[in-house]
Amino acid sequence: MLAEVAMFIQLLGMATLAAILPTIIVMGVIYLAYTYRAQLLDILQGILRIICWVIICLVDGKAKADGIKVKKI
């Protein structure tokens, strides 16, 4: 009987953590994205520039990729 009660309490605790932890994680990610959105946009823009450079380098060659100028918005 005692073991069954202990297992029930353990199961209840796991269910509570399974419901609460993802919510806390999502709220944390939303907070960080809202707080640091300018920095995140700069990082994303840098990653996209690197991807575009690699694609141009593969298609047209390195000299063409190095010669492309990017406008700042």
mmCIF file of N, CA and C in Angstrom:
data_model
loop_
_atom_site.group_PDB
_atom_site.id
_atom_site.type_symbol
_atom_site.label_atom_id
_atom_site.label_comp_id
_atom_site.label_asym_id
_atom_site.label_seq_id
_atom_site.Cartn_x
_atom_site.Cartn_y
_atom_site.Cartn_z
ATOM 1 N N MET A 1 0.825 -1.200 0.000
ATOM 2 C CA MET A 1 0.000 0.000 0.000
ATOM 3 C C MET A 1 0.868 1.263 0.000
ATOM 4 N N LEU A 2 1.897 1.252 0.820
ATOM 5 C CA LEU A 2 2.780 2.409 0.906
ATOM 6 C C LEU A 2 3.528 2.617 -0.405
ATOM 7 N N ALA A 3 3.928 1.507 -1.022
ATOM 8 C CA ALA A 3 4.638 1.598 -2.298
ATOM 9 C C ALA A 3 3.721 2.156 -3.384
ATOM 10 N N GLU A 4 2.448 1.774 -3.353
ATOM 11 C CA GLU A 4 1.500 2.293 -4.341
ATOM 12 C C GLU A 4 1.279 3.789 -4.167
ATOM 13 N N VAL A 5 1.197 4.247 -2.937
ATOM 14 C CA VAL A 5 1.034 5.674 -2.670
ATOM 15 C C VAL A 5 2.278 6.431 -3.131
ATOM 16 N N ALA A 6 3.462 5.867 -2.862
ATOM 17 C CA ALA A 6 4.702 6.514 -3.286
ATOM 18 C C ALA A 6 4.769 6.587 -4.813
ATOM 19 N N MET A 7 4.350 5.523 -5.491
ATOM 20 C CA MET A 7 4.359 5.530 -6.958
ATOM 21 C C MET A 7 3.355 6.545 -7.497
ATOM 22 N N PHE A 8 2.195 6.661 -6.846
ATOM 23 C CA PHE A 8 1.207 7.644 -7.280
ATOM 24 C C PHE A 8 1.742 9.067 -7.129
ATOM 25 N N ILE A 9 2.393 9.338 -6.000
ATOM 26 C CA ILE A 9 2.961 10.667 -5.771
ATOM 27 C C ILE A 9 4.058 10.950 -6.798
ATOM 28 N N GLN A 10 4.879 9.946 -7.091
ATOM 29 C CA GLN A 10 5.927 10.109 -8.098
ATOM 30 C C GLN A 10 5.319 10.379 -9.475
ATOM 31 N N LEU A 11 4.279 9.638 -9.833
ATOM 32 C CA LEU A 11 3.607 9.838 -11.117
ATOM 33 C C LEU A 11 2.975 11.223 -11.200
ATOM 34 N N LEU A 12 2.382 11.674 -10.117
ATOM 35 C CA LEU A 12 1.783 13.006 -10.067
ATOM 36 C C LEU A 12 2.850 14.083 -10.237
ATOM 37 N N GLY A 13 4.006 13.890 -9.606
ATOM 38 C CA GLY A 13 5.101 14.846 -9.747
ATOM 39 C C GLY A 13 5.630 14.896 -11.173
ATOM 40 N N MET A 14 5.764 13.736 -11.804
ATOM 41 C CA MET A 14 6.256 13.707 -13.188
ATOM 42 C C MET A 14 5.257 14.365 -14.134
ATOM 43 N N ALA A 15 3.978 14.139 -13.902
ATOM 44 C CA ALA A 15 2.957 14.754 -14.749
ATOM 45 C C ALA A 15 2.968 16.274 -14.593
ATOM 46 N N THR A 16 3.161 16.728 -13.369
ATOM 47 C CA THR A 16 3.224 18.164 -13.121
ATOM 48 C C THR A 16 4.435 18.776 -13.816
ATOM 49 N N LEU A 17 5.591 18.108 -13.701
ATOM 50 C CA LEU A 17 6.792 18.617 -14.372
ATOM 51 C C LEU A 17 6.628 18.593 -15.883
ATOM 52 N N ALA A 18 5.977 17.554 -16.404
ATOM 53 C CA ALA A 18 5.780 17.456 -17.847
ATOM 54 C C ALA A 18 4.878 18.576 -18.356
ATOM 55 N N ALA A 19 4.006 19.091 -17.510
ATOM 56 C CA ALA A 19 3.116 20.172 -17.924
ATOM 57 C C ALA A 19 3.749 21.540 -17.708
ATOM 58 N N ILE A 20 4.541 21.692 -16.658
ATOM 59 C CA ILE A 20 5.047 23.013 -16.284
ATOM 60 C C ILE A 20 6.369 23.350 -16.970
ATOM 61 N N LEU A 21 7.298 22.408 -17.052
ATOM 62 C CA LEU A 21 8.622 22.713 -17.596
ATOM 63 C C LEU A 21 8.589 23.210 -19.043
ATOM 64 N N PRO A 22 7.850 22.584 -19.956
ATOM 65 C CA PRO A 22 7.816 23.139 -21.321
ATOM 66 C C PRO A 22 7.249 24.555 -21.366
ATOM 67 N N THR A 23 6.278 24.829 -20.514
ATOM 68 C CA THR A 23 5.701 26.173 -20.461
ATOM 69 C C THR A 23 6.750 27.183 -20.013
ATOM 70 N N ILE A 24 7.516 26.840 -18.997
ATOM 71 C CA ILE A 24 8.565 27.735 -18.506
ATOM 72 C C ILE A 24 9.631 27.945 -19.579
ATOM 73 N N ILE A 25 9.995 26.877 -20.280
ATOM 74 C CA ILE A 25 11.010 26.985 -21.331
ATOM 75 C C ILE A 25 10.524 27.878 -22.463
ATOM 76 N N VAL A 26 9.279 27.688 -22.897
ATOM 77 C CA VAL A 26 8.727 28.513 -23.984
ATOM 78 C C VAL A 26 8.649 29.972 -23.554
ATOM 79 N N MET A 27 8.227 30.231 -22.332
ATOM 80 C CA MET A 27 8.164 31.611 -21.851
ATOM 81 C C MET A 27 9.549 32.239 -21.806
ATOM 82 N N GLY A 28 10.558 31.456 -21.409
ATOM 83 C CA GLY A 28 11.930 31.959 -21.388
ATOM 84 C C GLY A 28 12.439 32.295 -22.780
ATOM 85 N N VAL A 29 12.144 31.437 -23.753
ATOM 86 C CA VAL A 29 12.569 31.692 -25.131
ATOM 87 C C VAL A 29 11.888 32.935 -25.683
ATOM 88 N N ILE A 30 10.590 33.091 -25.413
ATOM 89 C CA ILE A 30 9.865 34.285 -25.878
ATOM 90 C C ILE A 30 10.439 35.543 -25.237
ATOM 91 N N TYR A 31 10.751 35.479 -23.951
ATOM 92 C CA TYR A 31 11.335 36.632 -23.262
ATOM 93 C C TYR A 31 12.686 37.008 -23.863
ATOM 94 N N LEU A 32 13.545 36.006 -24.081
ATOM 95 C CA LEU A 32 14.866 36.286 -24.643
ATOM 96 C C LEU A 32 14.760 36.820 -26.067
ATOM 97 N N ALA A 33 13.841 36.268 -26.852
ATOM 98 C CA ALA A 33 13.664 36.739 -28.222
ATOM 99 C C ALA A 33 13.163 38.186 -28.228
ATOM 100 N N TYR A 34 12.265 38.520 -27.312
ATOM 101 C CA TYR A 34 11.747 39.883 -27.248
ATOM 102 C C TYR A 34 12.817 40.857 -26.750
ATOM 103 N N THR A 35 13.596 40.424 -25.753
ATOM 104 C CA THR A 35 14.604 41.298 -25.158
ATOM 105 C C THR A 35 15.770 41.555 -26.107
ATOM 106 N N TYR A 36 16.210 40.524 -26.798
ATOM 107 C CA TYR A 36 17.410 40.626 -27.632
ATOM 108 C C TYR A 36 17.082 40.504 -29.119
ATOM 109 N N ARG A 37 15.920 41.020 -29.526
ATOM 110 C CA ARG A 37 15.497 40.819 -30.920
ATOM 111 C C ARG A 37 16.412 41.534 -31.915
ATOM 112 N N ALA A 38 16.974 42.673 -31.561
ATOM 113 C CA ALA A 38 17.864 43.380 -32.493
ATOM 114 C C ALA A 38 19.143 42.565 -32.724
ATOM 115 N N GLN A 39 19.711 42.040 -31.649
ATOM 116 C CA GLN A 39 20.910 41.218 -31.789
ATOM 117 C C GLN A 39 20.601 39.932 -32.547
ATOM 118 N N LEU A 40 19.444 39.334 -32.273
ATOM 119 C CA LEU A 40 19.072 38.100 -32.971
ATOM 120 C C LEU A 40 18.863 38.349 -34.460
ATOM 121 N N LEU A 41 18.288 39.504 -34.795
ATOM 122 C CA LEU A 41 18.097 39.822 -36.209
ATOM 123 C C LEU A 41 19.436 40.039 -36.903
ATOM 124 N N ASP A 42 20.396 40.657 -36.217
ATOM 125 C CA ASP A 42 21.735 40.828 -36.793
ATOM 126 C C ASP A 42 22.412 39.480 -37.021
ATOM 127 N N ILE A 43 22.276 38.582 -36.055
ATOM 128 C CA ILE A 43 22.865 37.254 -36.190
ATOM 129 C C ILE A 43 22.213 36.500 -37.343
ATOM 130 N N LEU A 44 20.892 36.572 -37.425
ATOM 131 C CA LEU A 44 20.177 35.907 -38.515
ATOM 132 C C LEU A 44 20.573 36.470 -39.866
ATOM 133 N N GLN A 45 20.717 37.783 -39.948
ATOM 134 C CA GLN A 45 21.130 38.415 -41.202
ATOM 135 C C GLN A 45 22.542 37.973 -41.590
ATOM 136 N N GLY A 46 23.429 37.859 -40.613
ATOM 137 C CA GLY A 46 24.780 37.380 -40.885
ATOM 138 C C GLY A 46 24.787 35.947 -41.395
ATOM 139 N N ILE A 47 23.970 35.099 -40.777
ATOM 140 C CA ILE A 47 23.880 33.706 -41.223
ATOM 141 C C ILE A 47 23.346 33.634 -42.649
ATOM 142 N N LEU A 48 22.323 34.429 -42.950
ATOM 143 C CA LEU A 48 21.767 34.430 -44.309
ATOM 144 C C LEU A 48 22.785 34.940 -45.325
ATOM 145 N N ARG A 49 23.588 35.939 -44.944
ATOM 146 C CA ARG A 49 24.638 36.429 -45.854
ATOM 147 C C ARG A 49 25.665 35.345 -46.144
ATOM 148 N N ILE A 50 26.039 34.590 -45.106
ATOM 149 C CA ILE A 50 27.013 33.510 -45.292
ATOM 150 C C ILE A 50 26.442 32.438 -46.222
ATOM 151 N N ILE A 51 25.186 32.079 -46.016
ATOM 152 C CA ILE A 51 24.556 31.072 -46.876
ATOM 153 C C ILE A 51 24.508 31.550 -48.319
ATOM 154 N N CYS A 52 24.117 32.796 -48.524
ATOM 155 C CA CYS A 52 24.057 33.352 -49.883
ATOM 156 C C CYS A 52 25.446 33.390 -50.515
ATOM 157 N N TRP A 53 26.462 33.772 -49.741
ATOM 158 C CA TRP A 53 27.827 33.822 -50.261
ATOM 159 C C TRP A 53 28.283 32.434 -50.711
ATOM 160 N N VAL A 54 27.985 31.420 -49.888
ATOM 161 C CA VAL A 54 28.384 30.056 -50.227
ATOM 162 C C VAL A 54 27.682 29.589 -51.499
ATOM 163 N N ILE A 55 26.389 29.899 -51.626
ATOM 164 C CA ILE A 55 25.647 29.493 -52.830
ATOM 165 C C ILE A 55 26.221 30.180 -54.065
ATOM 166 N N ILE A 56 26.482 31.488 -53.973
ATOM 167 C CA ILE A 56 27.051 32.211 -55.116
ATOM 168 C C ILE A 56 28.438 31.678 -55.437
ATOM 169 N N CYS A 57 29.211 31.364 -54.399
ATOM 170 C CA CYS A 57 30.560 30.830 -54.594
ATOM 171 C C CYS A 57 30.506 29.483 -55.315
ATOM 172 N N LEU A 58 29.544 28.654 -54.963
ATOM 173 C CA LEU A 58 29.422 27.348 -55.612
ATOM 174 C C LEU A 58 28.951 27.475 -57.054
ATOM 175 N N VAL A 59 28.066 28.433 -57.312
ATOM 176 C CA VAL A 59 27.492 28.560 -58.658
ATOM 177 C C VAL A 59 28.401 29.355 -59.583
ATOM 178 N N ASP A 60 28.852 30.534 -59.146
ATOM 179 C CA ASP A 60 29.578 31.448 -60.033
ATOM 180 C C ASP A 60 31.073 31.546 -59.744
ATOM 181 N N GLY A 61 31.517 31.060 -58.627
ATOM 182 C CA GLY A 61 32.939 31.138 -58.295
ATOM 183 C C GLY A 61 33.200 32.146 -57.185
ATOM 184 N N LYS A 62 34.370 31.997 -56.563
ATOM 185 C CA LYS A 62 34.711 32.824 -55.406
ATOM 186 C C LYS A 62 34.889 34.298 -55.761
ATOM 187 N N ALA A 63 35.461 34.572 -56.902
ATOM 188 C CA ALA A 63 35.694 35.968 -57.283
ATOM 189 C C ALA A 63 34.368 36.725 -57.431
ATOM 190 N N LYS A 64 33.380 36.072 -58.009
ATOM 191 C CA LYS A 64 32.071 36.711 -58.168
ATOM 192 C C LYS A 64 31.421 36.916 -56.789
ATOM 193 N N ALA A 65 31.544 35.926 -55.914
ATOM 194 C CA ALA A 65 30.939 36.031 -54.581
ATOM 195 C C ALA A 65 31.601 37.132 -53.770
ATOM 196 N N ASP A 66 32.925 37.281 -53.894
ATOM 197 C CA ASP A 66 33.635 38.327 -53.154
ATOM 198 C C ASP A 66 33.320 39.720 -53.698
ATOM 199 N N GLY A 67 32.931 39.810 -54.959
ATOM 200 C CA GLY A 67 32.677 41.113 -55.579
ATOM 201 C C GLY A 67 31.296 41.670 -55.309
ATOM 202 N N ILE A 68 30.413 40.890 -54.725
ATOM 203 C CA ILE A 68 29.032 41.366 -54.503
ATOM 204 C C ILE A 68 28.985 42.249 -53.269
ATOM 205 N N LYS A 69 28.400 43.407 -53.427
ATOM 206 C CA LYS A 69 28.239 44.360 -52.318
ATOM 207 C C LYS A 69 26.828 44.211 -51.743
ATOM 208 N N VAL A 70 26.733 44.304 -50.430
ATOM 209 C CA VAL A 70 25.449 44.162 -49.748
ATOM 210 C C VAL A 70 25.055 45.517 -49.180
ATOM 211 N N LYS A 71 23.800 45.914 -49.433
ATOM 212 C CA LYS A 71 23.307 47.187 -48.898
ATOM 213 C C LYS A 71 22.882 47.000 -47.452
ATOM 214 N N LYS A 72 23.205 47.968 -46.615
ATOM 215 C CA LYS A 72 22.736 47.959 -45.246
ATOM 216 C C LYS A 72 21.355 48.577 -45.202
ATOM 217 N N ILE A 73 20.466 47.938 -44.470
ATOM 218 C CA ILE A 73 19.092 48.452 -44.359
ATOM 219 C C ILE A 73 18.970 49.256 -43.094
#
